[in-house]
Coordinates of C-alpha atoms and ligand atoms in Angstrom, one line a residue:
M1 CA -121.0 67.1 -166.0
A2 CA -120.2 64.4 -168.5
K3 CA -116.9 64.2 -170.2
I4 CA -116.2 66.5 -173.2
A5 CA -114.9 63.7 -175.6
G6 CA -111.6 64.6 -177.5
L7 CA -111.6 63.0 -180.8
D8 CA -108.2 60.7 -179.6
D9 CA -110.6 59.6 -176.4
I10 CA -113.3 58.9 -179.4
V11 CA -110.2 57.0 -181.5
S12 CA -108.9 55.1 -179.3
L13 CA -112.1 53.6 -177.5
C14 CA -113.3 52.5 -181.3
K15 CA -110.4 51.4 -182.0
R16 CA -109.8 49.3 -178.2
R17 CA -113.6 48.4 -178.3
G18 CA -114.1 46.9 -181.8
F19 CA -116.3 49.6 -182.9
I20 CA -114.3 51.5 -185.9
F21 CA -110.7 50.4 -187.7
Q22 CA -108.5 51.8 -190.1
S23 CA -109.1 50.0 -193.2
S24 CA -106.2 47.8 -194.6
E25 CA -105.0 48.2 -191.7
I26 CA -101.8 45.1 -192.2
Y27 CA -100.5 47.0 -194.7
G28 CA -100.1 49.7 -193.3
G29 CA -103.5 51.3 -193.8
L30 CA -105.6 53.2 -196.5
A31 CA -106.0 56.6 -195.8
S32 CA -109.5 58.1 -195.0
C33 CA -110.9 55.1 -195.3
Y34 CA -112.6 53.2 -192.3
D35 CA -113.8 49.6 -191.7
Y36 CA -116.8 49.6 -188.5
G37 CA -115.9 45.8 -186.6
P38 CA -118.5 44.1 -184.5
L39 CA -119.7 46.7 -182.5
G40 CA -119.2 49.6 -184.7
V41 CA -121.7 47.5 -187.5
E42 CA -124.2 47.1 -185.0
L43 CA -124.1 51.0 -184.0
K44 CA -124.7 51.9 -188.1
N45 CA -127.0 49.2 -188.8
N46 CA -129.1 51.5 -186.0
I47 CA -128.8 54.6 -187.3
K48 CA -130.0 53.4 -190.4
K49 CA -133.5 51.8 -188.7
A50 CA -133.7 54.5 -186.3
W51 CA -133.7 57.1 -189.8
W52 CA -135.7 54.6 -191.8
K53 CA -138.2 53.7 -189.0
A54 CA -138.8 57.8 -188.5
V55 CA -139.0 58.8 -192.1
V56 CA -140.6 56.1 -193.9
Q57 CA -142.1 53.1 -191.7
M58 CA -143.4 55.9 -189.2
R59 CA -145.1 58.7 -192.0
D60 CA -147.3 57.9 -194.4
D61 CA -145.8 60.3 -197.0
M62 CA -142.9 58.1 -198.0
V63 CA -141.2 55.3 -199.8
G64 CA -138.1 53.8 -199.9
L65 CA -136.0 53.2 -202.6
D66 CA -132.9 51.6 -203.1
C67 CA -130.8 52.5 -206.5
S68 CA -127.0 50.7 -207.8
I69 CA -124.0 53.0 -207.3
L70 CA -122.9 53.4 -211.0
M71 CA -125.7 54.8 -213.3
H72 CA -125.8 56.4 -216.5
P73 CA -123.5 59.2 -217.2
L74 CA -125.7 61.5 -218.5
I75 CA -127.6 61.3 -215.0
W76 CA -124.4 63.2 -214.2
K77 CA -124.5 65.3 -217.0
A78 CA -127.5 66.9 -216.1
S79 CA -127.3 67.3 -212.4
G80 CA -124.7 69.3 -213.5
H81 CA -121.9 67.0 -211.7
T82 CA -119.6 66.0 -214.4
D83 CA -119.2 70.2 -214.9
K84 CA -120.0 71.4 -211.9
F85 CA -118.7 69.5 -209.2
A86 CA -115.0 69.9 -207.7
D87 CA -113.3 71.7 -205.5
L88 CA -110.9 74.7 -205.4
V89 CA -107.1 73.5 -204.6
T90 CA -103.9 75.3 -204.4
E91 CA -100.1 74.3 -203.3
C92 CA -97.7 75.7 -200.9
K93 CA -95.0 76.4 -202.3
K94 CA -93.0 75.1 -199.7
C95 CA -94.0 71.9 -198.8
N96 CA -96.2 70.6 -202.1
T97 CA -99.4 69.8 -199.7
R98 CA -102.8 70.8 -201.6
T99 CA -105.3 72.0 -199.9
R100 CA -109.1 73.5 -200.6
V101 CA -108.0 77.3 -201.2
D102 CA -111.3 77.3 -199.1
H103 CA -110.1 75.7 -196.0
L104 CA -107.5 77.8 -196.2
T105 CA -109.3 80.8 -193.4
E106 CA -109.5 79.6 -189.6
H107 CA -113.4 79.2 -190.3
A108 CA -113.7 78.3 -193.5
E109 CA -114.9 74.5 -192.7
Q110 CA -118.0 76.3 -192.0
H111 CA -118.5 78.1 -194.9
T112 CA -117.1 75.1 -197.6
K113 CA -119.3 74.7 -201.0
H114 CA -118.2 72.5 -203.9
I115 CA -118.3 75.1 -207.5
S116 CA -118.7 75.0 -210.9
I117 CA -115.5 74.5 -212.7
D118 CA -116.4 77.7 -214.7
E119 CA -116.6 79.8 -212.0
A120 CA -112.9 77.9 -210.8
A121 CA -111.3 79.2 -213.2
A122 CA -113.0 82.4 -213.5
K123 CA -112.5 83.1 -209.7
K124 CA -109.9 85.2 -208.6
Q125 CA -108.5 84.5 -205.4
D126 CA -106.3 86.8 -203.0
L127 CA -103.9 84.3 -201.5
S128 CA -101.2 86.6 -200.0
D129 CA -102.2 87.1 -196.5
K130 CA -103.4 83.1 -195.7
V131 CA -101.8 80.1 -194.1
C132 CA -100.0 76.8 -195.3
P133 CA -101.8 74.4 -192.5
N134 CA -99.6 72.1 -193.0
C135 CA -95.8 74.0 -192.7
G136 CA -97.7 77.5 -192.0
K137 CA -95.7 79.7 -194.9
V138 CA -98.2 82.4 -195.6
G139 CA -98.9 83.2 -198.8
Q140 CA -96.8 81.1 -201.1
F141 CA -99.6 79.7 -203.2
T142 CA -100.0 78.4 -206.3
E143 CA -102.9 78.8 -208.9
P144 CA -106.0 77.9 -207.5
M145 CA -107.1 75.0 -209.5
P146 CA -110.7 72.9 -210.1
F147 CA -110.0 69.8 -208.7
K148 CA -112.8 67.1 -209.9
L149 CA -114.4 64.9 -206.9
M150 CA -116.0 62.1 -208.7
F151 CA -114.2 59.3 -208.6
E152 CA -114.8 57.7 -212.9
T153 CA -114.0 54.0 -214.0
Q154 CA -114.9 52.4 -216.8
M155 CA -117.4 49.5 -217.4
G156 CA -116.9 47.0 -220.3
A157 CA -114.1 45.0 -221.0
N158 CA -113.2 45.6 -224.4
V159 CA -111.5 49.2 -225.0
D160 CA -114.0 49.9 -228.0
D161 CA -116.8 49.9 -226.0
S162 CA -116.0 50.4 -222.7
M163 CA -118.0 53.7 -220.9
T164 CA -116.4 56.2 -218.7
L165 CA -119.0 55.4 -215.7
Y166 CA -118.9 57.6 -212.2
L167 CA -119.5 56.3 -208.2
R168 CA -122.7 58.4 -207.0
P169 CA -120.8 61.1 -205.2
E170 CA -125.0 61.6 -204.1
T171 CA -127.6 58.9 -203.7
A172 CA -129.7 61.8 -204.6
Q173 CA -129.4 61.7 -208.4
G174 CA -131.6 58.2 -208.1
I175 CA -134.2 58.8 -206.5
F176 CA -135.4 61.8 -209.1
A177 CA -134.2 58.8 -212.2
N178 CA -136.6 56.7 -210.6
F179 CA -139.8 59.7 -209.7
R180 CA -141.6 58.3 -212.8
N181 CA -141.3 54.2 -211.6
V182 CA -142.7 55.4 -208.4
L183 CA -145.4 57.4 -209.6
D184 CA -146.2 54.7 -211.8
T185 CA -146.4 52.0 -209.7
T186 CA -147.3 53.2 -206.1
R187 CA -150.4 55.5 -204.9
V188 CA -148.3 58.0 -204.0
K189 CA -149.8 61.8 -204.4
I190 CA -148.2 65.0 -203.9
P191 CA -146.6 66.1 -201.2
F192 CA -144.5 62.7 -200.9
G193 CA -141.2 61.8 -200.4
I194 CA -138.5 59.0 -201.3
A195 CA -136.2 58.1 -199.5
Q196 CA -132.7 56.1 -200.1
I197 CA -129.4 54.6 -197.7
G198 CA -126.4 54.6 -199.8
K199 CA -122.9 54.5 -199.8
S200 CA -121.5 58.0 -202.0
F201 CA -118.1 58.6 -203.2
R202 CA -116.2 61.8 -203.4
N203 CA -111.9 62.2 -204.3
E204 CA -112.0 64.8 -201.2
V205 CA -108.8 67.1 -201.6
T206 CA -108.5 66.8 -197.8
T207 CA -109.8 64.1 -195.6
K208 CA -109.7 65.2 -192.1
A209 CA -111.2 64.1 -188.9
F210 CA -111.4 60.3 -188.6
I211 CA -115.0 59.0 -190.0
F212 CA -116.1 62.9 -190.7
R213 CA -115.0 63.3 -194.2
T214 CA -113.6 60.5 -195.7
R215 CA -113.8 59.9 -199.6
E216 CA -116.2 56.5 -199.3
F217 CA -119.2 57.7 -197.0
E218 CA -122.8 56.6 -196.1
Q219 CA -125.6 59.2 -196.8
A220 CA -129.7 58.9 -195.8
E221 CA -131.1 61.2 -198.3
I222 CA -134.3 62.3 -198.7
E223 CA -136.2 64.4 -201.5
F224 CA -139.3 65.1 -200.7
F225 CA -142.1 66.4 -203.2
C226 CA -144.4 69.5 -203.1
K227 CA -146.7 71.5 -205.1
P228 CA -144.5 74.8 -206.1
G229 CA -145.9 77.0 -203.3
T230 CA -146.0 75.3 -201.0
D231 CA -142.0 74.4 -200.6
E232 CA -141.1 77.1 -198.3
E233 CA -143.6 75.4 -195.4
W234 CA -141.9 71.4 -196.3
Y235 CA -138.8 73.3 -195.6
E236 CA -139.7 74.0 -192.4
H237 CA -141.3 70.8 -191.7
W238 CA -138.3 69.4 -192.6
K239 CA -135.8 71.5 -190.6
D240 CA -137.7 70.4 -187.3
A241 CA -137.9 67.4 -188.4
R242 CA -134.7 66.4 -188.8
F243 CA -133.6 68.6 -185.4
N244 CA -135.7 66.7 -183.9
W245 CA -134.1 63.1 -185.0
Y246 CA -131.3 63.7 -183.5
T247 CA -132.3 65.1 -180.7
D248 CA -135.4 62.1 -179.9
L249 CA -132.1 59.9 -180.3
G250 CA -130.1 61.5 -177.5
L251 CA -127.9 64.2 -179.1
K252 CA -128.0 66.9 -176.2
K253 CA -129.8 70.1 -177.5
D254 CA -126.7 72.4 -176.3
N255 CA -124.4 70.7 -179.2
L256 CA -127.2 71.1 -182.4
R257 CA -128.0 73.9 -183.4
F258 CA -129.5 75.5 -187.7
R259 CA -127.0 76.9 -189.9
A260 CA -128.5 79.1 -192.5
H261 CA -126.3 79.4 -196.3
D262 CA -125.5 83.3 -196.8
P263 CA -126.7 84.0 -200.3
D264 CA -122.9 83.6 -201.5
E265 CA -122.8 80.1 -200.2
L266 CA -126.0 78.3 -202.4
A267 CA -125.3 75.7 -204.6
H268 CA -126.3 76.8 -207.8
Y269 CA -129.6 74.9 -207.4
A270 CA -130.8 75.8 -204.3
K271 CA -133.1 78.7 -203.1
A272 CA -132.3 78.1 -199.5
C273 CA -130.2 75.6 -197.7
L274 CA -129.5 75.3 -194.0
D275 CA -127.1 72.7 -191.9
I276 CA -127.7 71.6 -188.9
E277 CA -124.4 71.8 -187.0
Y278 CA -123.1 69.8 -184.4
R279 CA -120.4 70.5 -181.5
F280 CA -117.4 67.8 -182.4
P281 CA -114.4 68.6 -180.5
F282 CA -112.1 68.8 -183.4
G283 CA -111.9 71.2 -186.1
S284 CA -110.9 74.8 -185.8
G285 CA -114.3 76.1 -185.9
D286 CA -115.9 73.8 -183.6
W287 CA -119.4 73.9 -185.2
Q288 CA -119.8 71.2 -188.5
E289 CA -122.3 69.8 -190.1
L290 CA -123.7 67.2 -189.8
E291 CA -127.0 67.4 -192.0
G292 CA -127.9 69.6 -195.1
I293 CA -131.4 70.6 -195.9
A294 CA -132.2 71.9 -199.4
N295 CA -135.0 73.8 -201.9
R296 CA -133.6 72.0 -204.7
T297 CA -136.6 73.6 -206.4
D298 CA -137.5 71.7 -209.6
Y299 CA -134.0 71.4 -211.4
D300 CA -133.2 68.2 -210.4
L301 CA -136.7 66.5 -212.6
R302 CA -136.3 69.7 -215.2
Q303 CA -132.4 68.9 -216.3
H304 CA -133.3 65.2 -216.3
Q305 CA -136.3 66.1 -218.8
R306 CA -133.5 67.8 -220.7
G307 CA -131.2 65.1 -220.6
M308 CA -134.0 62.5 -221.5
R309 CA -134.8 64.8 -224.6
T310 CA -130.9 65.2 -225.4
L311 CA -130.0 61.2 -225.5
N312 CA -133.1 61.2 -227.9
N313 CA -132.1 63.3 -230.3
W314 CA -128.5 61.5 -229.7
F315 CA -129.8 59.0 -231.1
E316 CA -131.0 60.5 -233.9
K317 CA -127.4 62.8 -234.8
K318 CA -125.3 60.6 -232.9
G319 CA -122.1 62.1 -231.9
D320 CA -119.7 62.5 -229.1
L321 CA -122.0 61.9 -225.8
S322 CA -119.2 63.1 -223.6
K323 CA -120.0 66.8 -225.2
I324 CA -123.8 67.0 -225.6
D325 CA -125.1 70.6 -223.6
L326 CA -128.0 69.9 -222.1
K327 CA -128.4 73.6 -222.6
D328 CA -128.2 74.4 -226.3
E329 CA -131.0 70.9 -227.1
A330 CA -133.1 71.8 -224.1
Q331 CA -136.6 73.4 -223.8
D332 CA -138.4 73.4 -220.6
Y333 CA -141.6 71.7 -220.7
E334 CA -144.1 71.3 -218.1
S335 CA -145.6 68.4 -219.9
G336 CA -142.8 65.8 -220.1
P337 CA -142.4 62.5 -218.4
L338 CA -140.6 63.9 -214.8
S339 CA -144.1 66.2 -214.8
Y340 CA -146.7 65.7 -212.4
F341 CA -150.4 66.0 -212.7
D342 CA -152.7 67.5 -210.4
D343 CA -156.0 65.8 -210.3
Q344 CA -157.7 68.2 -208.2
A345 CA -156.1 71.3 -209.8
K346 CA -156.3 69.5 -213.3
K347 CA -153.2 70.9 -213.7
R348 CA -149.8 69.1 -214.8
Y349 CA -146.2 70.8 -213.1
I350 CA -142.7 69.8 -212.2
P351 CA -142.9 69.4 -208.4
Y352 CA -140.3 71.3 -206.2
V353 CA -137.9 69.7 -203.8
I354 CA -136.8 69.7 -200.4
E355 CA -134.0 67.3 -199.7
P356 CA -132.8 66.4 -196.3
S357 CA -129.2 64.7 -196.7
A358 CA -127.4 63.3 -193.7
G359 CA -124.2 61.3 -193.3
I360 CA -124.9 57.9 -191.5
D361 CA -121.0 58.0 -190.9
R362 CA -120.8 61.3 -189.6
S363 CA -124.2 60.6 -187.5
A364 CA -122.2 58.0 -186.1
L365 CA -119.5 60.1 -184.6
A366 CA -121.6 62.1 -183.6
F367 CA -123.5 60.1 -182.0
L368 CA -120.2 58.1 -180.5
V369 CA -119.0 62.4 -179.0
D370 CA -122.5 63.0 -177.3
A371 CA -122.5 59.2 -175.5
Y372 CA -119.2 59.3 -174.6
D373 CA -118.4 59.4 -171.1
E374 CA -115.6 59.1 -168.1
E375 CA -116.4 59.4 -164.3
Q376 CA -115.1 58.4 -160.9
V377 CA -116.2 55.2 -159.6
R378 CA -114.6 54.1 -155.7
G379 CA -111.7 55.4 -157.1
E380 CA -111.7 53.7 -160.4
K381 CA -112.1 55.7 -163.5
R382 CA -115.6 54.4 -165.5
N383 CA -115.9 54.8 -169.0
L384 CA -118.8 54.4 -170.8
L385 CA -121.1 55.5 -174.2
R386 CA -124.6 56.8 -172.9
F387 CA -126.5 55.6 -175.8
H388 CA -130.2 55.9 -176.3
P389 CA -131.3 52.3 -176.0
A390 CA -132.3 51.9 -180.1
L391 CA -128.9 52.7 -180.9
A392 CA -127.0 50.9 -178.1
P393 CA -125.3 47.8 -180.1
V394 CA -125.8 45.5 -177.7
K395 CA -129.4 46.0 -175.2
V396 CA -128.7 43.3 -172.9
G397 CA -125.6 41.9 -171.3
V398 CA -126.2 37.8 -169.5
F399 CA -123.8 36.2 -167.4
P400 CA -123.8 33.7 -164.4
L401 CA -122.2 35.5 -161.4
V402 CA -120.2 32.0 -161.0
K403 CA -119.8 29.1 -163.2
K404 CA -120.9 26.9 -160.7
D405 CA -124.7 25.3 -158.5
G406 CA -126.7 25.8 -162.2
M407 CA -125.8 29.6 -162.8
P408 CA -124.1 29.3 -166.1
E409 CA -127.7 27.0 -167.4
I410 CA -129.9 29.5 -165.8
A411 CA -128.1 32.1 -168.1
R412 CA -127.7 30.4 -171.6
N413 CA -131.2 30.1 -171.4
I414 CA -132.3 33.2 -170.4
Y415 CA -129.8 34.8 -173.1
N416 CA -131.0 32.0 -175.8
H417 CA -134.9 33.6 -174.8
L418 CA -134.1 37.1 -175.6
K419 CA -132.0 37.3 -178.0
K420 CA -135.2 36.2 -180.2
Y421 CA -135.8 39.8 -179.3
F422 CA -132.4 41.9 -179.1
T423 CA -129.3 41.8 -179.5
C424 CA -127.3 40.4 -176.4
F425 CA -124.0 39.1 -175.4
Y426 CA -123.1 36.2 -172.7
D427 CA -120.2 36.1 -170.8
H428 CA -119.2 34.0 -168.0
A429 CA -115.2 35.4 -167.6
G430 CA -113.6 37.2 -165.2
A431 CA -114.8 39.4 -161.8
I432 CA -118.6 40.4 -162.4
G433 CA -117.1 43.9 -162.3
R434 CA -115.2 43.8 -165.2
R435 CA -118.3 42.3 -167.1
Y436 CA -120.0 45.0 -166.2
R437 CA -117.1 47.4 -166.9
R438 CA -116.8 46.0 -170.5
Q439 CA -120.3 46.3 -171.2
D440 CA -120.6 50.2 -169.7
E441 CA -118.0 51.1 -172.4
A442 CA -120.3 49.3 -175.0
G443 CA -123.3 51.9 -174.3
T444 CA -125.0 48.4 -173.4
P445 CA -128.0 49.8 -171.5
F446 CA -128.6 46.7 -169.2
C447 CA -127.0 43.3 -167.6
L448 CA -128.8 40.9 -165.9
T449 CA -127.0 38.6 -163.0
I450 CA -128.1 35.1 -162.4
D451 CA -126.6 34.5 -158.6
G452 CA -127.5 32.3 -156.0
Q453 CA -131.1 33.9 -155.5
T454 CA -132.4 32.9 -158.8
N455 CA -132.4 28.9 -158.3
Q456 CA -134.2 30.5 -155.0
D457 CA -137.3 32.7 -156.0
N458 CA -136.6 33.1 -160.1
T459 CA -135.2 36.3 -159.9
V460 CA -132.2 37.7 -161.2
T461 CA -130.6 41.2 -160.8
V462 CA -130.9 43.6 -163.8
R463 CA -128.3 46.5 -163.1
D464 CA -128.7 49.9 -164.9
R465 CA -126.0 51.0 -167.5
D466 CA -126.3 54.8 -166.6
S467 CA -127.5 55.0 -162.5
M468 CA -125.3 51.3 -162.1
E469 CA -128.6 50.7 -159.7
Q470 CA -129.9 47.5 -159.3
V471 CA -133.2 45.8 -159.0
R472 CA -134.4 42.4 -158.9
V473 CA -136.9 41.1 -161.7
S474 CA -138.2 37.7 -162.1
T475 CA -137.4 35.4 -165.1
D476 CA -141.4 35.9 -166.6
K477 CA -141.5 38.7 -166.1
L478 CA -138.2 39.7 -167.8
L479 CA -139.0 40.3 -171.4
N480 CA -141.9 42.6 -170.9
H481 CA -139.4 44.7 -168.3
L482 CA -136.4 44.9 -170.7
R483 CA -139.1 46.2 -174.1
E484 CA -140.4 48.6 -172.3
K485 CA -137.7 50.1 -171.0
L486 CA -135.4 49.6 -174.0
E487 CA -138.5 50.9 -176.0
V488 CA -138.0 48.0 -178.5
Ligands
ATP1 P1 -119.1 69.4 -197.0 O1 -119.5 70.8 -197.0 O2 -118.7 68.9 -195.3 O3 -117.9 68.7 -197.9 P2 -121.4 68.7 -198.4 O4 -122.5 70.2 -198.4 O5 -120.4 68.6 -199.8 O6 -119.9 68.6 -197.2 P3 -123.4 67.1 -198.4 O7 -123.4 67.4 -200.0 O8 -124.6 68.1 -198.6 O9 -122.0 67.4 -198.1 O10 -124.1 65.2 -198.1 C1 -125.4 65.9 -197.1 C2 -124.1 65.3 -196.2 O11 -123.7 64.0 -196.7 C3 -123.2 66.0 -194.9 O12 -123.8 66.5 -194.6 C4 -122.8 64.6 -194.6 O13 -123.2 64.4 -193.3 C5 -122.5 63.8 -195.7 N1 -121.2 63.9 -195.7 C6 -120.7 64.5 -197.2 N2 -119.2 64.7 -197.7 C7 -118.7 63.4 -196.7 C8 -117.1 62.8 -196.8 N3 -116.6 63.0 -197.5 N4 -117.9 62.2 -195.9 C9 -118.7 61.8 -194.6 N5 -119.2 62.1 -194.8 C10 -119.5 63.3 -195.8

């Protein structure tokens, strides 16, 4: 039976082994910001590689993109973020702690939803029986206020020509803004998707649970464009494809589930939405969102058509760009620049979009939690991470048994050869058992030991992390043996 890791186990292992550190630690740390250390960056890169491989490389209907974080402010006006991306916040009158209103109930984490600022103002909240998560006082809250989630920054050196920009709160809008560019420069035909991995920023009211909810995080998002009417089929397709991606990479099925959003939880643009939830070992409800899958309909492309048209009108009329109201100026039109010409049906339409939106940091946390294990071996505790080989930061450890009799030289040669194919780690210091344990804790699937027999018959021992079994493999077969086992 694998040990279920607590968050403390994970935080302490991450710090001890160099997976994840608190940001700016030498200055006392910066809340909710984290740095990935030498093992952490390998893990994170492997998660991104596995995602890219599954959704771009292995598919014929997907292309990739990498957009800038700073974008034209009208993008956020059109998408609804400038006006609608807020959390409703209240302050405890006793201890002055600010909390998201939807986080005040016990299982609220499972029903979070960012709301419209107008909606927030209009919504009367009864907080009389709610408990302050900090001091425990009941019902002593200020009037809820909307709290804007986008970080603002200034572009331009001079006051006169500087412009307020936002750090993107999602990567998705860069994809919509490039929809036409991708259509014009590739041979994609609907149905097809555009995938992107990148940093997003949200000024979250409350951050929590290590890298689960931070203000700077990385997202992996797909916008899959399809013909209206086929959207429900594609929604089902992506639901299964994304669930299977996690289990293929080793997450235990029992720790994953779907949760469909209730109609009153749906974002203003969504026809349907569900979360893939993971049973994280913290928080009130345990099950928490790992990835969201939404049917965004044609909302975003339509909105950007309105945005483009509004901007054209604005150039003629001038005025205050930040006060533009897209609703006033806009008209829907199927033949606009963001529409798609279906040459079989000989018809133009604005495609529907299915969006699977994953968090790389949240996935990293789930993979760490799921892989964590402790067991007793000959009266000693063995800590290990049972990572899928594709995710393991180091694939192979290479050790000479002792520092003599030519063993280090042979081990170095093997290491120099293998590292051309996958990440390897060379270690000659300390007892062999301790070297194995260090690699177990880093999640390294295989360790090779070059010993006295190597000189006689050209074989080395290959030790398996999970079973601790050792087999002898001849050096000329080593690369193929490992490749097969590692599936690389
Ligand atoms: P939540 O309800 O947890 O605030 P959300 O529903 O607003 O999240 P989405 O906008 O659907 O999240 O974002 C897609 C994915 O991006 C999430 O499933 C999650 O993995 C990741 N993500 C979102 N916000 C954060 C954050 N503050 N820190 C880390 N990852 C995040």
